[in-house]
PDB file of C-alpha atoms and ligand atoms in Angstrom:
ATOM      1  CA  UNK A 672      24.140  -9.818  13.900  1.00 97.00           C
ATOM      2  CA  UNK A 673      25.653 -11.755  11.065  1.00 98.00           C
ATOM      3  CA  UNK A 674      26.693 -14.966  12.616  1.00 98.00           C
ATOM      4  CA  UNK A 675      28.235 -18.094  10.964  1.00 98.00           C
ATOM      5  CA  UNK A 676      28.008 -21.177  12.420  1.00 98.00           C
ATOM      6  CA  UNK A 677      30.190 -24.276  11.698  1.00 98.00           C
ATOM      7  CA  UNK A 678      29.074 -27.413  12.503  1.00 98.00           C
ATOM      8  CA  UNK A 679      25.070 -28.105  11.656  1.00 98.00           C
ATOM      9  CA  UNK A 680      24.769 -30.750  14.065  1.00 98.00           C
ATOM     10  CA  UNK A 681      22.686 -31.385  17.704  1.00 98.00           C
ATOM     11  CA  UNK A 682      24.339 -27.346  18.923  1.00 98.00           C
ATOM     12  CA  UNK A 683      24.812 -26.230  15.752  1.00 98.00           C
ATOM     13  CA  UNK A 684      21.031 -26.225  14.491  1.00 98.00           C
ATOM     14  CA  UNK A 685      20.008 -25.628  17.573  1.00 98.00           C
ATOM     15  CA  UNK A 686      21.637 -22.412  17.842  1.00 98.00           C
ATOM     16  CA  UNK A 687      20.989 -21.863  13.952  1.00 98.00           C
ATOM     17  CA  UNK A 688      17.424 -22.020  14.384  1.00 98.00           C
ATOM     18  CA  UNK A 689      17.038 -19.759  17.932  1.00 98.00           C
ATOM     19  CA  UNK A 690      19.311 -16.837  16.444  1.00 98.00           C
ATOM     20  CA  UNK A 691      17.410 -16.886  12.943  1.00 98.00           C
ATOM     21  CA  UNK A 692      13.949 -16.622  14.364  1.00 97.00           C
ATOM     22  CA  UNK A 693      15.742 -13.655  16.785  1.00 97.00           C
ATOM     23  CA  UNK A 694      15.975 -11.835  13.682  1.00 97.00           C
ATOM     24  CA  UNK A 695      20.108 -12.834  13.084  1.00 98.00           C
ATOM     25  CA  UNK A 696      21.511 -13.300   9.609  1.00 98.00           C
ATOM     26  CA  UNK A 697      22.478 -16.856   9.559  1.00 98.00           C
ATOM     27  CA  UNK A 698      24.615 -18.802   7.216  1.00 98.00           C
ATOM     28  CA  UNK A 699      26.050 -22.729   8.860  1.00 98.00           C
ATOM     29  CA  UNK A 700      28.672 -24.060   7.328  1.00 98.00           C
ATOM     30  CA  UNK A 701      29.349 -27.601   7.088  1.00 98.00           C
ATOM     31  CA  UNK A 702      31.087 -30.592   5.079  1.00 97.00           C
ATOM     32  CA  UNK A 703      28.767 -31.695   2.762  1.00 96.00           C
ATOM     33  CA  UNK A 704      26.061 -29.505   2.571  1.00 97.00           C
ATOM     34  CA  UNK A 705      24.587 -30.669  -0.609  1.00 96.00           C
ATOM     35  CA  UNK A 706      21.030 -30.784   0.200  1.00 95.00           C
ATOM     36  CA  UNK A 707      20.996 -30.315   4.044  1.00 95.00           C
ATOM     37  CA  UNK A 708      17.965 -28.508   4.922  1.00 92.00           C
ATOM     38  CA  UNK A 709      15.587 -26.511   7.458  1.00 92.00           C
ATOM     39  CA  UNK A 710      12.816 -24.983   8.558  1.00 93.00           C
ATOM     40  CA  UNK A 711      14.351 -21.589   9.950  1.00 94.00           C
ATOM     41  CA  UNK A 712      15.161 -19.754   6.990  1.00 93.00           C
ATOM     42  CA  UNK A 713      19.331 -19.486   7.777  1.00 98.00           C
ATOM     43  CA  UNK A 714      21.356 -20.483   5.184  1.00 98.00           C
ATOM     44  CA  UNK A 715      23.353 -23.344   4.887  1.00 98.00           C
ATOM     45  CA  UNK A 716      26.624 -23.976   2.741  1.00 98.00           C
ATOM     46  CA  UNK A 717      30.599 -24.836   3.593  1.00 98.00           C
ATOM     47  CA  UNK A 718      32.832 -23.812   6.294  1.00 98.00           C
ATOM     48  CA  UNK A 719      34.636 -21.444   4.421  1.00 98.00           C
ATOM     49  CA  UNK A 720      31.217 -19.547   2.977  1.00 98.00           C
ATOM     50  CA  UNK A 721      29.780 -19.590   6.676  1.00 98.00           C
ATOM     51  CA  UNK A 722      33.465 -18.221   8.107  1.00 98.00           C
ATOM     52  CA  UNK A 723      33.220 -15.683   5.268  1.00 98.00           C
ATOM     53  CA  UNK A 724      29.681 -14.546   6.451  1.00 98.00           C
ATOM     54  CA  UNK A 725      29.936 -13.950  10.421  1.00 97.00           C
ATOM     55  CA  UNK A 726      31.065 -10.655  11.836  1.00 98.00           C
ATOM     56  CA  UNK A 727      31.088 -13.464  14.690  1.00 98.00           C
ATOM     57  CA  UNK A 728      31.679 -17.228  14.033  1.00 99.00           C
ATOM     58  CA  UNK A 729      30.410 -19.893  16.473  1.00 99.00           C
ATOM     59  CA  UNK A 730      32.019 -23.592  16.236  1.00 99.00           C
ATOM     60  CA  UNK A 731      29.541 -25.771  17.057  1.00 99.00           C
ATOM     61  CA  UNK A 732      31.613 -28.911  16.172  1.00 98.00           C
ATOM     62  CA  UNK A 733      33.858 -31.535  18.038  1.00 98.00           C
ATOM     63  CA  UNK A 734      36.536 -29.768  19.556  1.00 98.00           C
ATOM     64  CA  UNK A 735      39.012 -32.593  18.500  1.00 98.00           C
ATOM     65  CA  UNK A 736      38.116 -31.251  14.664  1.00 98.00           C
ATOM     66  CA  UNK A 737      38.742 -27.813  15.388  1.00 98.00           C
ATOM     67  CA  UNK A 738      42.523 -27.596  14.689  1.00 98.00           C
ATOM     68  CA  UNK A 739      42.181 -29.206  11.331  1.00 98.00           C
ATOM     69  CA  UNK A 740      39.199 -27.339  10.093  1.00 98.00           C
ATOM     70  CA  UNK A 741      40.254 -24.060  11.533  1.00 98.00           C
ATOM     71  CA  UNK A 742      44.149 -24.035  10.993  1.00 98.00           C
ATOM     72  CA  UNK A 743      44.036 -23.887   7.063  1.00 98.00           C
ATOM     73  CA  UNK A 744      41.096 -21.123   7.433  1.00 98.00           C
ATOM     74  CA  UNK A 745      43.002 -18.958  10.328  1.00 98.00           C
ATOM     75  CA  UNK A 746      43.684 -15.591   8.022  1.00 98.00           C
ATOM     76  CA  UNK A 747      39.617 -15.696   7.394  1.00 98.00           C
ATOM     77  CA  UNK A 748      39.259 -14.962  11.165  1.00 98.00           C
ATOM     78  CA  UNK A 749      40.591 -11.864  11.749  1.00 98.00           C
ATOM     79  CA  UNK A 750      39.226  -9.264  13.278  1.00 98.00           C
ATOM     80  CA  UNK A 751      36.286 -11.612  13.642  1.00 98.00           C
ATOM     81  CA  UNK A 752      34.732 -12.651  17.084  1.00 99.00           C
ATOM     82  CA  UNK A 753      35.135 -16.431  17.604  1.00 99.00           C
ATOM     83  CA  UNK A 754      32.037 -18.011  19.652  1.00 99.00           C
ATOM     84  CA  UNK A 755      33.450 -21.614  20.838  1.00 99.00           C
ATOM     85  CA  UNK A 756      30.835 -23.822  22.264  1.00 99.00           C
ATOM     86  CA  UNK A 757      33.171 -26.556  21.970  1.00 98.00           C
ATOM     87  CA  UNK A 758      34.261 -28.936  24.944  1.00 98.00           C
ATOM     88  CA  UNK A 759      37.148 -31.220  25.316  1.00 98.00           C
ATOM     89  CA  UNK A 760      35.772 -34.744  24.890  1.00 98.00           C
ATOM     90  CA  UNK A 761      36.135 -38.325  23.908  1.00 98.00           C
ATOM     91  CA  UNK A 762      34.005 -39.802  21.732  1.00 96.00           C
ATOM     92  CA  UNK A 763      32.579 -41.644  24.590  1.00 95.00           C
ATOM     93  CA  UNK A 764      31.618 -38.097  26.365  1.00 96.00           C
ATOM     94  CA  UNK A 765      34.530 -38.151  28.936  1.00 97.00           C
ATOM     95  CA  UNK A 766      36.633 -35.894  29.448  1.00 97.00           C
ATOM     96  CA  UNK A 767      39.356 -35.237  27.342  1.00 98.00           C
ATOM     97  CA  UNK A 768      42.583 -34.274  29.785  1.00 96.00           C
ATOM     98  CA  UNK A 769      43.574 -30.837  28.483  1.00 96.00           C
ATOM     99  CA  UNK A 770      46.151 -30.282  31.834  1.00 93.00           C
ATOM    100  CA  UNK A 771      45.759 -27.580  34.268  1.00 92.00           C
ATOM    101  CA  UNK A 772      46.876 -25.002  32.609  1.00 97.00           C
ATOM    102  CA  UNK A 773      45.135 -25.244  29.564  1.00 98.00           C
ATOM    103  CA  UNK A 774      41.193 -25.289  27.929  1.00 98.00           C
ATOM    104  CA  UNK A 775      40.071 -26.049  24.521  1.00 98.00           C
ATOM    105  CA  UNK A 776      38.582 -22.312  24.646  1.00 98.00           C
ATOM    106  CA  UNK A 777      42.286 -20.830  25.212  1.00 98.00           C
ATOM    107  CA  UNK A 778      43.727 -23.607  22.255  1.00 98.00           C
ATOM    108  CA  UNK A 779      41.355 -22.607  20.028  1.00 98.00           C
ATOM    109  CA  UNK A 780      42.466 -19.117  20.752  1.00 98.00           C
ATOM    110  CA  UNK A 781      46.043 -20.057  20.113  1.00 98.00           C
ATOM    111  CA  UNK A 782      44.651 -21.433  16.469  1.00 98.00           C
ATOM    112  CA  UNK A 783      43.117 -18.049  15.672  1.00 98.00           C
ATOM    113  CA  UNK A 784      45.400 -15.884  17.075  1.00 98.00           C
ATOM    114  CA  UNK A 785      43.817 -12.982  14.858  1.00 98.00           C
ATOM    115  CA  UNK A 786      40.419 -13.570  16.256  1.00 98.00           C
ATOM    116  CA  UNK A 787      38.853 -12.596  19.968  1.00 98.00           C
ATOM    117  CA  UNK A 788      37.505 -16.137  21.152  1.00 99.00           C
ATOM    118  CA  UNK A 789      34.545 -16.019  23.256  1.00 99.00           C
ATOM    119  CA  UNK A 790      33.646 -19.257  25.306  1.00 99.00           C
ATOM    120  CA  UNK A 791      29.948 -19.419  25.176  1.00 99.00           C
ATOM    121  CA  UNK A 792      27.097 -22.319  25.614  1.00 98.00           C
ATOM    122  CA  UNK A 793      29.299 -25.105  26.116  1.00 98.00           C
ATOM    123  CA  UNK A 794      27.877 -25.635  29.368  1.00 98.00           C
ATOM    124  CA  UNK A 795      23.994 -25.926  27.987  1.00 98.00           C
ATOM    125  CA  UNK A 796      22.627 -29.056  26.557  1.00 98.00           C
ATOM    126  CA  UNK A 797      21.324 -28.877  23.436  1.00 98.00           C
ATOM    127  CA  UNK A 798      17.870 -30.277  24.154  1.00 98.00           C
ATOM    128  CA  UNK A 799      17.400 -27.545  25.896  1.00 98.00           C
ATOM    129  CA  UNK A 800      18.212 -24.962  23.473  1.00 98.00           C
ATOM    130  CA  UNK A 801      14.657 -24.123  22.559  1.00 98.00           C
ATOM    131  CA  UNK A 802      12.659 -21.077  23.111  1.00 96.00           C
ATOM    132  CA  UNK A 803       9.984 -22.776  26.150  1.00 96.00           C
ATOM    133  CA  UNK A 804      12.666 -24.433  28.020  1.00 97.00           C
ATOM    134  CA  UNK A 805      15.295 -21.577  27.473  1.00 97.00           C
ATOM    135  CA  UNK A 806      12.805 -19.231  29.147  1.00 95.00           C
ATOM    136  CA  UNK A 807      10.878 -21.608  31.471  1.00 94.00           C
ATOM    137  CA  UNK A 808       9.770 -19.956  34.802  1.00 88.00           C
ATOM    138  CA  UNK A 809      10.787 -19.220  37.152  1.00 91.00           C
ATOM    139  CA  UNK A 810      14.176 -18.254  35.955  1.00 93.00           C
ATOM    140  CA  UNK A 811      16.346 -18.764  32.391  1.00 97.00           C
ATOM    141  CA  UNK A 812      18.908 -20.758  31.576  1.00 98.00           C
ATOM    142  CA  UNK A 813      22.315 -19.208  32.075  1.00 98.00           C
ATOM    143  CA  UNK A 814      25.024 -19.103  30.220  1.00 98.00           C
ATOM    144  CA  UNK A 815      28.439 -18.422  31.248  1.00 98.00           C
ATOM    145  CA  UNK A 816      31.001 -16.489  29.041  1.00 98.00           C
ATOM    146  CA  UNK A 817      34.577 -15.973  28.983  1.00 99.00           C
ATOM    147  CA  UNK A 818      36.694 -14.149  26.746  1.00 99.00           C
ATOM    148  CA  UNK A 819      39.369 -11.544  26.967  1.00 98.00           C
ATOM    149  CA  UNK A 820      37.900  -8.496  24.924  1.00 98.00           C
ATOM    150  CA  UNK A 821      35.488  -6.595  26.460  1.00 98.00           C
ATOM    151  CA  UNK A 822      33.545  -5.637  23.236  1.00 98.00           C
ATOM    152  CA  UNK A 823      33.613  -9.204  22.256  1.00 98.00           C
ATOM    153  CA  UNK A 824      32.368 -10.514  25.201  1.00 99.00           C
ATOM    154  CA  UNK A 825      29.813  -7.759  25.171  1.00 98.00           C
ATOM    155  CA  UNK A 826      28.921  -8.699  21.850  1.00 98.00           C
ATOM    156  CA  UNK A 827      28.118 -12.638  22.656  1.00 98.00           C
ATOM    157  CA  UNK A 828      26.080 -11.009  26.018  1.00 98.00           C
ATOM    158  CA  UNK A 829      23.804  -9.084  23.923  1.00 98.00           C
ATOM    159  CA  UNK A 830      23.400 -12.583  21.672  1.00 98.00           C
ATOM    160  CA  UNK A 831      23.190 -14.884  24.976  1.00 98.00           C
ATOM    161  CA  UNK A 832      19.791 -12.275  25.615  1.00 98.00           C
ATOM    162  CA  UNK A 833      18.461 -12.551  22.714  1.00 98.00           C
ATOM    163  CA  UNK A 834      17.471 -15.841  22.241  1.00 98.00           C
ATOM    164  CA  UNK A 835      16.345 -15.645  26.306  1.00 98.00           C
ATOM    165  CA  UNK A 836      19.112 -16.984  28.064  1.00 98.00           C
ATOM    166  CA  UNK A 837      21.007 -15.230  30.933  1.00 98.00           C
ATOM    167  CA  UNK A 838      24.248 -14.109  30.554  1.00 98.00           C
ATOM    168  CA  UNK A 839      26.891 -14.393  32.987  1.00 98.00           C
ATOM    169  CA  UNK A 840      30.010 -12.571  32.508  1.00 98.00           C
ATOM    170  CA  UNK A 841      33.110 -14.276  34.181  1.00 98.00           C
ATOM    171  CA  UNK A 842      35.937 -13.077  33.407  1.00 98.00           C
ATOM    172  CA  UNK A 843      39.152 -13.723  31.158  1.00 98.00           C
ATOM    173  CA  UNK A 844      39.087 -16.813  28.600  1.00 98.00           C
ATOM    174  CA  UNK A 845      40.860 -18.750  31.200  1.00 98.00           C
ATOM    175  CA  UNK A 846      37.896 -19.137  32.975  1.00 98.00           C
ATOM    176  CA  UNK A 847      36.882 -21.311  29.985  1.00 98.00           C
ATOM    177  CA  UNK A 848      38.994 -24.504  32.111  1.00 98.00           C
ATOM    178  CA  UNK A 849      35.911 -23.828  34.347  1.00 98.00           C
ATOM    179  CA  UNK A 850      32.928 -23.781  32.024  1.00 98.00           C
ATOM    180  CA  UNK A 851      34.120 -26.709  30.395  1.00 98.00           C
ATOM    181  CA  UNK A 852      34.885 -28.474  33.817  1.00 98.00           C
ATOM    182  CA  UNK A 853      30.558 -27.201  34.369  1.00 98.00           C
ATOM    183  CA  UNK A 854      30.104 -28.992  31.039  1.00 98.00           C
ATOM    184  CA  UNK A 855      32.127 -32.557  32.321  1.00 98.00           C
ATOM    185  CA  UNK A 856      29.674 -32.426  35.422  1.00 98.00           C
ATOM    186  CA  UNK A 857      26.831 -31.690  33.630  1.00 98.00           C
ATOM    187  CA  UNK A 858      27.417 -35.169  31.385  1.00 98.00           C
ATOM    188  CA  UNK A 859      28.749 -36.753  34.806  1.00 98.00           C
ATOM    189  CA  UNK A 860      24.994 -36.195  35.887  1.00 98.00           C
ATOM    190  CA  UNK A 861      23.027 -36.682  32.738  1.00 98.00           C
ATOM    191  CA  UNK A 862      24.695 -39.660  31.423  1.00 97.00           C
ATOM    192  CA  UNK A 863      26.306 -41.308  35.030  1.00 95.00           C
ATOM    193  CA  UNK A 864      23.674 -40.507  37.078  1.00 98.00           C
ATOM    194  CA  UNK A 865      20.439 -41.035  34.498  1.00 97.00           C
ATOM    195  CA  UNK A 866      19.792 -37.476  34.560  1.00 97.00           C
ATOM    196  CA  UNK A 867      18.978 -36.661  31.351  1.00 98.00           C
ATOM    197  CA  UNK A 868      20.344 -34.213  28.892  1.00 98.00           C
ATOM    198  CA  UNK A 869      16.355 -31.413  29.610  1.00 98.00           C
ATOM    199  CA  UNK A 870      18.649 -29.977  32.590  1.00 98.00           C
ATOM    200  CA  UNK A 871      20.286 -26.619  32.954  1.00 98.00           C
ATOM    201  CA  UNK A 872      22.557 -24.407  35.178  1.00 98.00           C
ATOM    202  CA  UNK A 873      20.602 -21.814  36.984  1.00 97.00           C
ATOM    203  CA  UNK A 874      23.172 -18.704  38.461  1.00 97.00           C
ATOM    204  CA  UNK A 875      20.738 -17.554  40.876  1.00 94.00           C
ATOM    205  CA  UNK A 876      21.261 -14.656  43.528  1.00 92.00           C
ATOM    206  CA  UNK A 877      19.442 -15.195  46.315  1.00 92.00           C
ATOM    207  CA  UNK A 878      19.847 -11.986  47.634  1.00 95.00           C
ATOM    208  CA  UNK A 879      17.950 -10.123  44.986  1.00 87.00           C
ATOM    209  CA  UNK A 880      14.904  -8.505  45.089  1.00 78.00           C
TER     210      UNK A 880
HETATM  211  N1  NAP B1289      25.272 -31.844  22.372  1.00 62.84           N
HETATM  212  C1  NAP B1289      25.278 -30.989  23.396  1.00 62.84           C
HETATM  213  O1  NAP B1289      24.363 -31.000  24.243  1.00 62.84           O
HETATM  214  C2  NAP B1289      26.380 -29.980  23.521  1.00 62.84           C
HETATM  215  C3  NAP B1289      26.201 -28.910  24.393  1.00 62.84           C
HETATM  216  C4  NAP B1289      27.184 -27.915  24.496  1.00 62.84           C
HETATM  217  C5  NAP B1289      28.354 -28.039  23.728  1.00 62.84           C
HETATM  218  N2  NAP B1289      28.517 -29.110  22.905  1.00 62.84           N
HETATM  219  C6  NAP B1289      29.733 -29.149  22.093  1.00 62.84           C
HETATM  220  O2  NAP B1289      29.364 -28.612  20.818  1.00 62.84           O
HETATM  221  C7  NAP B1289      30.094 -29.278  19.773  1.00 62.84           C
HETATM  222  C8  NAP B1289      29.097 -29.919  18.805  1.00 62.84           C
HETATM  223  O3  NAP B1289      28.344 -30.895  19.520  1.00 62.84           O
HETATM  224  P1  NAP B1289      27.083 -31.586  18.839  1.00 62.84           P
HETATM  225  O4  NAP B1289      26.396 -32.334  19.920  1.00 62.84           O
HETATM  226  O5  NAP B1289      26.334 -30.614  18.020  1.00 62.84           O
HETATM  227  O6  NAP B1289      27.804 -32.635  17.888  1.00 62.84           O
HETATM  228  P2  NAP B1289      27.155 -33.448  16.684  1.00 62.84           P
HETATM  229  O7  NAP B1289      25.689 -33.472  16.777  1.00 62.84           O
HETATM  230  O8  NAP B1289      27.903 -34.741  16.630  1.00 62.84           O
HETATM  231  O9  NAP B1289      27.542 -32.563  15.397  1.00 62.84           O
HETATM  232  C9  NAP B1289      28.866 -32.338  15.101  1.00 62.84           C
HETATM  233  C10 NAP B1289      28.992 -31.480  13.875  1.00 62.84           C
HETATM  234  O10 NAP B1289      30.388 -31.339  13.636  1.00 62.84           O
HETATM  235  C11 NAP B1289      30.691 -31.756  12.336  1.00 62.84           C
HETATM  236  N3  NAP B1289      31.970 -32.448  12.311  1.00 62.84           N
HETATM  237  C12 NAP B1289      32.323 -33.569  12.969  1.00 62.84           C
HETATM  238  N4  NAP B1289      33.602 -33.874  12.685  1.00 62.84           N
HETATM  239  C13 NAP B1289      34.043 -32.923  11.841  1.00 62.84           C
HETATM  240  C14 NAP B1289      35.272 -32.693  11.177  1.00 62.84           C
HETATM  241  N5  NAP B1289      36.333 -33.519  11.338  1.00 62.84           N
HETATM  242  N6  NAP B1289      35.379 -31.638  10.358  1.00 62.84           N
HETATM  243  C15 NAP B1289      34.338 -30.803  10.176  1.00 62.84           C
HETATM  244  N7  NAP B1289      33.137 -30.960  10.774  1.00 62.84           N
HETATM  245  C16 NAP B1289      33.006 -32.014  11.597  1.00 62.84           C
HETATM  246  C17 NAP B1289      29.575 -32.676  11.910  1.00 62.84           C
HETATM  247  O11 NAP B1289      29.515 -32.549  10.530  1.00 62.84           O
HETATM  248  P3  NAP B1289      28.826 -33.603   9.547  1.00 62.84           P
HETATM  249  O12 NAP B1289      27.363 -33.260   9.616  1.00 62.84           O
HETATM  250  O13 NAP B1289      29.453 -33.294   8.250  1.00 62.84           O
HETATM  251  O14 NAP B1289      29.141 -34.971  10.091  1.00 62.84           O
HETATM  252  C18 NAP B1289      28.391 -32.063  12.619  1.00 62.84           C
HETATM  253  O15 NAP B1289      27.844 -31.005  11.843  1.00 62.84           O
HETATM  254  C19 NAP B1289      31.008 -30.271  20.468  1.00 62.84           C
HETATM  255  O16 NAP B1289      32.267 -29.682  20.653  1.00 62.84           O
HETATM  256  C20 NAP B1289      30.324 -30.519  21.809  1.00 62.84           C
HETATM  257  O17 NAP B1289      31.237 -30.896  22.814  1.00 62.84           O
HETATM  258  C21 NAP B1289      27.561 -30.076  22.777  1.00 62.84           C
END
């Protein structure tokens, strides 16, 4: 796939690195990307070159940025498939109120109203984004999508496997007020209870085989 990425920081090279050495055409985009570097291969320049790259764009940056980055740049998006890993925060990590009727997956969607948003890896930490822990036995890390086109959130599946992770399909992009609620009690534990930020959801069916 050719995937841009905006944002090149903790989620955003993360991700840049594990879909580059899947075989994806990456390009990040970010501020100043004067002489930002790595050791993947993707490609790394500003938001508008990595917008103008992706059949599928992921924003990988604070969700608090996302209406002044993306409102200028909303005509670039069309047609295009809209990956937000974002989640509704403070800068101290809690929880930024977004009401009940509401999700930063479903404003973002209202930004890009051309584009088919798919909410996607907000609920995995980004230490573990790497190939051993992504596929550590017994079972992968999930990831939980939502998003209202079908081929779109098809699209993101087929990505989710192939960088190891397990997709979980669940329904309409208002199901993003739930991921991101995931992603408020994942921090709850890591950060309020000592956790640590090497955990991960597991969607397990214990009825299988
Ligand atoms: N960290 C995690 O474990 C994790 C997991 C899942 C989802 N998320 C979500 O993923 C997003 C990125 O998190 P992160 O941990 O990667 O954050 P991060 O390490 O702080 O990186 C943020 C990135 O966003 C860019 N940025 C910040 N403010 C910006 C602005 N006003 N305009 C344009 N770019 C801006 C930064 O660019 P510069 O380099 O130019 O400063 C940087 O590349 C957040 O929405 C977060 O909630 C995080």
């Amino acid at each position: 796939m050719k995937i841009g990425i905006i944002g090149h920081g903790n989620v955003g090279k993360k991700l840049a690195a594990l879909f580059s050495n899947t075989g994806h055409d990456v390009f990040v985009g970010k501020r100043n990307p004067e002489g930002a570097q790595n050791a993947s291969g993707y490609r790394i320049g500003s938001i508008e070159q990595a917008t103008a790259h992706g059949d599928t764009v992921l924003l990988a940056i604070p969700f608090v940025a996302c209406e002044a980055v993306l409102s200028p740049l909303a005509s670039a998006f069309s047609g295009k498939i809209v990956i937000d890993a974002t989640n509704p925060l403070k800068e101290d990590w809690s929880p930024l109120s977004m009401g009940e009727q509401n999700s930063a997956g479903e404003s973002i969607a209202r930004l890009l109203p051309s584009a088919h948003v798919v909410k996607a890896f907000n609920s995995v930490f980004a230490d573990v984004m790497t190939g051993p822990l992504i596929g550590r036995a017994p079972t992968p890390i999930t990831a939980f999508l939502a998003g209202d086109d079908f081929t779109s959130v098809d699209r993101v599946t087929e990505l989710v496997r192939s960088i190891g992770m397990s997709p979980i399909k669940t329904g309409p992009l208002m199901n993003a007020r739930y991921l991101e609620g995931m992603a408020h009690l994942n921090i709850a534990i890591a950060v309020g209870q000592q956790g640590g930020t090497g955990v991960a959801f597991v969607y397990s069916d214990r009825t299988a085989a």
